[in-house]
XYZ file of C-alpha atoms in Angstrom:
380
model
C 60.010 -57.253 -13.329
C 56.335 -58.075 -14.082
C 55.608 -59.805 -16.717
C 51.632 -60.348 -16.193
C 48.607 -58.203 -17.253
C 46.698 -56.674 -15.225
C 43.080 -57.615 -14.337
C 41.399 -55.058 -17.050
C 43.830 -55.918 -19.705
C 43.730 -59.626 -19.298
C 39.691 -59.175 -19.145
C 40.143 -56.707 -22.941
C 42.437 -59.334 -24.519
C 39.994 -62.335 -24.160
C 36.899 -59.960 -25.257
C 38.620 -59.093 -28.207
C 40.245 -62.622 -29.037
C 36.588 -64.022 -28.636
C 34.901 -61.133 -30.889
C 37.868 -61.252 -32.808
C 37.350 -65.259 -33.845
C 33.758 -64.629 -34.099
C 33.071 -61.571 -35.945
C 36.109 -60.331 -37.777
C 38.184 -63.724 -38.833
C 35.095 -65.219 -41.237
C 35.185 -61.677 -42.973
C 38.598 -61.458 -43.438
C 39.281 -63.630 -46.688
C 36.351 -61.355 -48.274
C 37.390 -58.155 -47.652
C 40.613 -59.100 -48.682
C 39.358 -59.954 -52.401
C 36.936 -57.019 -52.882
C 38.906 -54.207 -50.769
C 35.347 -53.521 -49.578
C 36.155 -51.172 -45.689
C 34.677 -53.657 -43.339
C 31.782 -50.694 -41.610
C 29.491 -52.868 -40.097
C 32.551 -54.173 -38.354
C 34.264 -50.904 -37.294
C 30.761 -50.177 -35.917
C 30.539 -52.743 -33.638
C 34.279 -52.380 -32.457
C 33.190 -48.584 -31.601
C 30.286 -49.990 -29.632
C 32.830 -52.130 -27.477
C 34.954 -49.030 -26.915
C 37.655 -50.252 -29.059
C 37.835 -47.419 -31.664
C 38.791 -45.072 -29.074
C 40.340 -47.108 -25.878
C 43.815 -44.607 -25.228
C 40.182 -41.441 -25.320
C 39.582 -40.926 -21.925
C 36.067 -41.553 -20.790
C 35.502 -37.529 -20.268
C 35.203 -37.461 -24.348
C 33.449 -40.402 -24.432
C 36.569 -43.015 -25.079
C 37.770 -45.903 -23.026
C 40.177 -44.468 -20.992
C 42.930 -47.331 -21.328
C 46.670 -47.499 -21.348
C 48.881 -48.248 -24.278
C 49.489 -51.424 -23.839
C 45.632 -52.238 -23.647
C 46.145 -50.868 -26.892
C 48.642 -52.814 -28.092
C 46.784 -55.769 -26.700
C 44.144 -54.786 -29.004
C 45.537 -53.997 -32.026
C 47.662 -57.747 -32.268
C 44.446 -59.617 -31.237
C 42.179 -57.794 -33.897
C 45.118 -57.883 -35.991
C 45.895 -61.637 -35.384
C 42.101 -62.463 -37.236
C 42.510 -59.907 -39.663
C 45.245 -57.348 -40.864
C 43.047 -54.968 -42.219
C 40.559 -54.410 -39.391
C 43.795 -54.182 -37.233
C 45.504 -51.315 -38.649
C 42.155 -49.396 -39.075
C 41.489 -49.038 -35.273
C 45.223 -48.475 -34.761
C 45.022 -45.498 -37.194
C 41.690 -44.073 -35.437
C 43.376 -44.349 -31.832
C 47.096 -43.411 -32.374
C 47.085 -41.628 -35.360
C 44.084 -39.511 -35.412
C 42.618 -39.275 -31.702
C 46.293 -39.193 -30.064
C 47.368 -35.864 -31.518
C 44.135 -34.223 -30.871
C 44.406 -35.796 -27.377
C 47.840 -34.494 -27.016
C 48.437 -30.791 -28.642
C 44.500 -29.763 -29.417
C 42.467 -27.134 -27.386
C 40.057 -28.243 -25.098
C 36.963 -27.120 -27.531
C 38.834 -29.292 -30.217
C 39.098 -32.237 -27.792
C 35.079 -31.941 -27.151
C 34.232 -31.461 -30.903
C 36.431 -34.136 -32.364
C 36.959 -36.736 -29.842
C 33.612 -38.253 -28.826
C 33.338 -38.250 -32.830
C 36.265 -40.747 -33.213
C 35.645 -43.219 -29.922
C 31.965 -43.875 -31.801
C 33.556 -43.800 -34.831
C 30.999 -41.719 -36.380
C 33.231 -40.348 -38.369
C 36.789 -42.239 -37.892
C 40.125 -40.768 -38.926
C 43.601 -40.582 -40.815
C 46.628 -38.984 -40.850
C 47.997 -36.797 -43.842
C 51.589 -36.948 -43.949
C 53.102 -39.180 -47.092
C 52.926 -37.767 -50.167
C 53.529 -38.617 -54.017
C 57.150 -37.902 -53.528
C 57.978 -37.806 -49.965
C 57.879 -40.860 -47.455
C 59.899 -41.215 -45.319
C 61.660 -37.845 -45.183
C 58.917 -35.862 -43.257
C 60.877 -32.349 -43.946
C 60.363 -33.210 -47.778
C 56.817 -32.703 -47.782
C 55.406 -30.294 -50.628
C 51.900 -29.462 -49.728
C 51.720 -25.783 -48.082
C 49.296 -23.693 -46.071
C 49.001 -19.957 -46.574
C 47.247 -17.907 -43.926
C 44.472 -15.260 -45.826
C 42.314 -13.994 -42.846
C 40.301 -16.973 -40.765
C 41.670 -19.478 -43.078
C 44.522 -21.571 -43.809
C 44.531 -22.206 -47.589
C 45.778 -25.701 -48.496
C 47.379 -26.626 -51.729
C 49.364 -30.007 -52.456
C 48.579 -33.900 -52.300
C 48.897 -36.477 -50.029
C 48.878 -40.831 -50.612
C 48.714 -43.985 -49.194
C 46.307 -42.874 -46.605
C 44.808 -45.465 -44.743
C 41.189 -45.149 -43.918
C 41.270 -42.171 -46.432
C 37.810 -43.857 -48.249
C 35.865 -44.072 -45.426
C 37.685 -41.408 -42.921
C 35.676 -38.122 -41.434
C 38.400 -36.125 -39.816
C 42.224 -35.968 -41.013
C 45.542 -34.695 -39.452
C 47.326 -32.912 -42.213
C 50.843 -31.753 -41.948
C 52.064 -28.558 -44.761
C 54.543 -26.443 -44.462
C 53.329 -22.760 -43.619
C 57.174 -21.450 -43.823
C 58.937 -23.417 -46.564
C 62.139 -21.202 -45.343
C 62.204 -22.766 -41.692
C 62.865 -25.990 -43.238
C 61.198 -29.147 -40.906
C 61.220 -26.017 -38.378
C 58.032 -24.138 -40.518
C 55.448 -27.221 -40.886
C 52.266 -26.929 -39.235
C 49.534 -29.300 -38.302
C 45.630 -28.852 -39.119
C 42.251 -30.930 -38.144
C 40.720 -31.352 -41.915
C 36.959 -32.479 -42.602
C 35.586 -34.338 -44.856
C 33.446 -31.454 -46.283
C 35.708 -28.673 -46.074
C 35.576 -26.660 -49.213
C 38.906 -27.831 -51.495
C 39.159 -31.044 -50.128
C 38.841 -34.084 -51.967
C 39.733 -38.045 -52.035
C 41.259 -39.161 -55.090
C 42.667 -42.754 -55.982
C 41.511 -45.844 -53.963
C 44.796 -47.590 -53.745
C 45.219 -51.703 -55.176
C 47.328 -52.796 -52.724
C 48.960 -56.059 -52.146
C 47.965 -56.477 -48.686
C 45.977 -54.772 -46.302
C 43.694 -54.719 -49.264
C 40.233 -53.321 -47.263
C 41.542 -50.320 -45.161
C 40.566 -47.519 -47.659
C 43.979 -46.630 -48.977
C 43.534 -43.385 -50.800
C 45.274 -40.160 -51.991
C 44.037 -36.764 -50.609
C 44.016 -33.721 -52.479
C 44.066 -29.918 -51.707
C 42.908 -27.643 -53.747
C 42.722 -24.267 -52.468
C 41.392 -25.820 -49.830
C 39.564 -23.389 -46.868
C 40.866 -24.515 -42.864
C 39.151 -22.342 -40.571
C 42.649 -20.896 -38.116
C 40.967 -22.884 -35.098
C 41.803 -25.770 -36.759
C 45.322 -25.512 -36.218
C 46.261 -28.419 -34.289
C 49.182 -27.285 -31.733
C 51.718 -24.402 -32.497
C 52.160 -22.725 -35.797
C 55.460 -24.154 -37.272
C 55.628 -27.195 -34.627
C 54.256 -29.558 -36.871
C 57.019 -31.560 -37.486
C 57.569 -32.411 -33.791
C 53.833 -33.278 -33.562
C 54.599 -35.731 -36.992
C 57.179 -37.318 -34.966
C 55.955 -37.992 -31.128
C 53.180 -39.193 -32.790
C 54.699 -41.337 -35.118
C 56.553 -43.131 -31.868
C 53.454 -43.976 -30.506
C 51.900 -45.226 -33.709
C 55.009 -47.204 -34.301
C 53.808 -49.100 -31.415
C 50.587 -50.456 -32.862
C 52.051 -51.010 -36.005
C 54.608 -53.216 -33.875
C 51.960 -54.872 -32.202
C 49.756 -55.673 -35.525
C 52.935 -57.180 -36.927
C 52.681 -59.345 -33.567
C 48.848 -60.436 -34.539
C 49.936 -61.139 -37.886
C 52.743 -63.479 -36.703
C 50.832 -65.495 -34.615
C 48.102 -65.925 -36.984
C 50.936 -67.673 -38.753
C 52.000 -69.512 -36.196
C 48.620 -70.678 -35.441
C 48.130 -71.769 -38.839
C 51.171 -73.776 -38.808
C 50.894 -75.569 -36.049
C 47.429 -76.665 -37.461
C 48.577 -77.676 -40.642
C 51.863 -79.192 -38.941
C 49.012 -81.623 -37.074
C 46.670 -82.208 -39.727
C 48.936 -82.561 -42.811
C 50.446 -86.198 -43.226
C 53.525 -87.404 -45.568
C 55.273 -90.736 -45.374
C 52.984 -92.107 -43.533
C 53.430 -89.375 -40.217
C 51.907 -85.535 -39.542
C 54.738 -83.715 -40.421
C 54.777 -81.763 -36.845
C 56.663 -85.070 -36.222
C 59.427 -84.203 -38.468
C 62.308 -82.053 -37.105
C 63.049 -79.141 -40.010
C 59.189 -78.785 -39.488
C 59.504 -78.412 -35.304
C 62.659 -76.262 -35.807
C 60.612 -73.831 -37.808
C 57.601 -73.439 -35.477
C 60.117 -73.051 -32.739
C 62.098 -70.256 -34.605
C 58.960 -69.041 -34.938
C 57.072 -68.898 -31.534
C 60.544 -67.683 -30.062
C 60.747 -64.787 -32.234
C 56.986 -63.901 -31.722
C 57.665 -64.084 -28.297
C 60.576 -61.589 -28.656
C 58.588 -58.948 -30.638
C 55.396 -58.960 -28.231
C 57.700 -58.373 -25.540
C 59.498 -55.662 -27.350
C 55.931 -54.070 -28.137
C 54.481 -54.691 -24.821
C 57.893 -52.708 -23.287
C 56.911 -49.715 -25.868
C 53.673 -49.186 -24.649
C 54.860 -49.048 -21.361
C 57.504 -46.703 -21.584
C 54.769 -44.746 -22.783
C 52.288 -45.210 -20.200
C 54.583 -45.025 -17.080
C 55.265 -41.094 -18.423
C 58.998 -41.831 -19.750
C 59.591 -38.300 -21.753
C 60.700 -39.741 -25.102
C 60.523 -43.369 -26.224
C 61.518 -43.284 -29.703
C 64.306 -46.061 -29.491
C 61.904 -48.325 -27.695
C 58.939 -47.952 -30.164
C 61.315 -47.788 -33.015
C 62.934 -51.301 -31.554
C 59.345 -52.691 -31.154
C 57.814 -51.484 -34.539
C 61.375 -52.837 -36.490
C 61.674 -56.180 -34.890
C 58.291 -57.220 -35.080
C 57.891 -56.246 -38.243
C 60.723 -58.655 -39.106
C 59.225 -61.318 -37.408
C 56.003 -60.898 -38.769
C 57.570 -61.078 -42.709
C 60.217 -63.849 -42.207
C 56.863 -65.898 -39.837
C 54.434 -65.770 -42.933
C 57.161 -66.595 -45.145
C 57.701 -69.956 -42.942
C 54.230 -70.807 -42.524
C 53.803 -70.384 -46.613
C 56.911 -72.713 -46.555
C 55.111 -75.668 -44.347
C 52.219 -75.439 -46.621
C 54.158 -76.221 -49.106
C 52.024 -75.779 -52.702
C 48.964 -75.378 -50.354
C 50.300 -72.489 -48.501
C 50.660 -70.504 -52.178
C 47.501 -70.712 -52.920
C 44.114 -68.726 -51.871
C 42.728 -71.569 -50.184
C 44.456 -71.256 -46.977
C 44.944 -68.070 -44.701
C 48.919 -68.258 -44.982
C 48.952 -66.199 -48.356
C 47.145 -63.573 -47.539
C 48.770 -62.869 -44.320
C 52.344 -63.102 -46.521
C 50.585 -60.161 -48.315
C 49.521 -58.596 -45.452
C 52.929 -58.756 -43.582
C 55.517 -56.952 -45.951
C 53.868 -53.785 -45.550
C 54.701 -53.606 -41.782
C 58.301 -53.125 -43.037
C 57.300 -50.107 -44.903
C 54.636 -47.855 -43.276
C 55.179 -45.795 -39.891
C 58.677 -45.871 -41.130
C 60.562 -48.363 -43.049
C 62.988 -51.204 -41.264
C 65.798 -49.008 -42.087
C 64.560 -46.205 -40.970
C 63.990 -47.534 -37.907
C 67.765 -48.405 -37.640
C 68.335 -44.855 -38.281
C 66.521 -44.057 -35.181
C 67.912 -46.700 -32.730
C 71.591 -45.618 -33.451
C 71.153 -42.197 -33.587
C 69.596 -42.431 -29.700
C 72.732 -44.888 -28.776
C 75.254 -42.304 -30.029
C 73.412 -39.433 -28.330
């Protein structure tokens, strides 16, 4: 087995480590306090083809595989949480179904939009009461002529604030159960739609978390995305490959805490010695960097599944997406622990990417969730 990039992807990762360190880390402690959607910077990752690498160059994307993806995502991710799971949202969660299930004059119209992130996107599928349980959705579209009328509420929509184009799941045959939801390419501008509450998170705090809300709202029928009524398997191949990302950001996170560690491990002196010399200290870095290792691997595995064609990949991407997550909360917990009072406080990187870690446990599918998945493909 192989275990080396290839030439492009070992080429993308030090690009975006070096414009990662130079343009996105200094921000990140900012955006963090004032929850302001880093633009300028989502700008200038469009411009080097990162806002739309799995497009293919025909609609004015990059053209790359998955795991150039995934490569992506954990170094952008590593400098800055935020900024990571932004261009993860615009590539998997927004471009991929389009890519995937849309007509070729939805592919030319919507596409090129996203890789230049003129407008980016989101995905509309939690809502006020539902999470997890896609089938428990409430929001419903009725057909009335050349529209789709749109009535219910969606939250915790990342990129919401700032996002152009939306995939929207409703149900348009409540009596099919998950068998009757559809999916629909929103605007911004369409007539009903609105974006409600920008969400105070705990971490994550800059990525334009915001509800949706439908109001009678007017989708022309060509903005069906796919088959009527085969929304919810759109929800979930999707989710499989965006479960892959989020795996990989969990990655970035978790080495961002390593890194941190070992610096403060070097720097930091007690009793007269760094206290990298002493052994609890060493035991935890290596717990850590092992584990890390473990979860990029799992990620890296994902994203190939997906790109050598294999038909369904859930267990892998669920695998990937649970582990790492893991990883990522029990690394940030460490590093806050070999900080000691210094790691608890705003002054050093380690709290915020505590804050920013936790969530990987929840969205795309909590950790137990995930377990549902992975046994439920063993015992097929």
């Amino acid at each position: 087995m192989d275990f080396e990039l290839n030439q492009d992807q070992t080429l993308l990762r030090k690009m975006v480590r070096e414009f990662a360190e130079k343009e996105i880390k200094p921000k990140a402690a900012e955006i963090d306090e004032s929850r302001e959607f880093p633009k300028d910077t989502v700008k200038k990752l469009a411009e080097l083809g990162l806002m739309g690498i799995v497009i293919p160059e025909q609609y004015g994307g990059s053209g790359m595989d998955f795991v150039s993806l995934a490569i992506a995502v954990e170094e952008i991710s590593r400098a800055c949480a935020t900024t990571g799971v932004i261009t993860a949202v615009n590539n998997s969660l927004a471009a991929y179904p389009i890519l995937i299930y849309g007509t070729e004059g939805q592919k030319k119209k919507y596409l090129p939009i996203l890789a230049s992130a003129k407008k980016i996107g989101a995905i509309g599928l939690t809502e006020p009461n539902t999470g997890s349980n896609v089938a428990g959705i409430e929001t419903t579209a009725v057909k009335e002529g050349d529209y789709y009328i749109l009535n219910g509420a969606k939250r915790f929509i990342t990129n919401a604030t700032e996002a152009g184009i939306f995939i929207v799941f409703a149900y348009t045959d409540k009596s099919k159960g998950h068998k009757g939801i559809s999916t629909f390419i929103i605007e911004r501008e369409f007539e009903g739609f609105s974006v409600g509450k920008h969400e105070n998170l705990m971490g994550i705090r800059a990525s334009g978390n915001a509800e949706l809300m439908f109001d009678n709202c007017k989708v022309p029928v060509e903005n069906l995305l796919g088959e009527e009524n085969k929304g919810f398997y759109i929800a979930m191949q999707t989710l499989d490959v965006s479960r892959i990302d989020i795996g990989a950001q969990a990655v970035g996170i978790a080495q961002a805490a390593l890194d941190e560690s070992i610096k403060y491990a070097k720097e930091r002196v007690q009793f007269g010695q760094p206290i990298g010399q002493f052994e609890f200290i060493q035991g935890m870095l290596a717990d850590m960097a092992t584990r890390i290792d473990a979860a990029r691997l799992l990620v890296y595995r994902a994203a190939y599944s997906k790109d050598k064609g294999q038909q369904r990949f859930s267990k892998e991407s669920a695998m990937s997406k649970w582990f790492a997550s893991e990883v990522a909360v029990e690394a940030t917990r460490m590093a806050v622990q070999i900080h000691g009072g210094y790691g608890y406080t705003k002054d050093y990187a380690v709290e915020r990417l505590y804050r920013d870690a936790k969530v990987m446990e929840i969205y795309e599918g909590t950790s137990e969730v995930q377990k549902i998945v992975i046994a439920r493909n063993l015992l097929k």
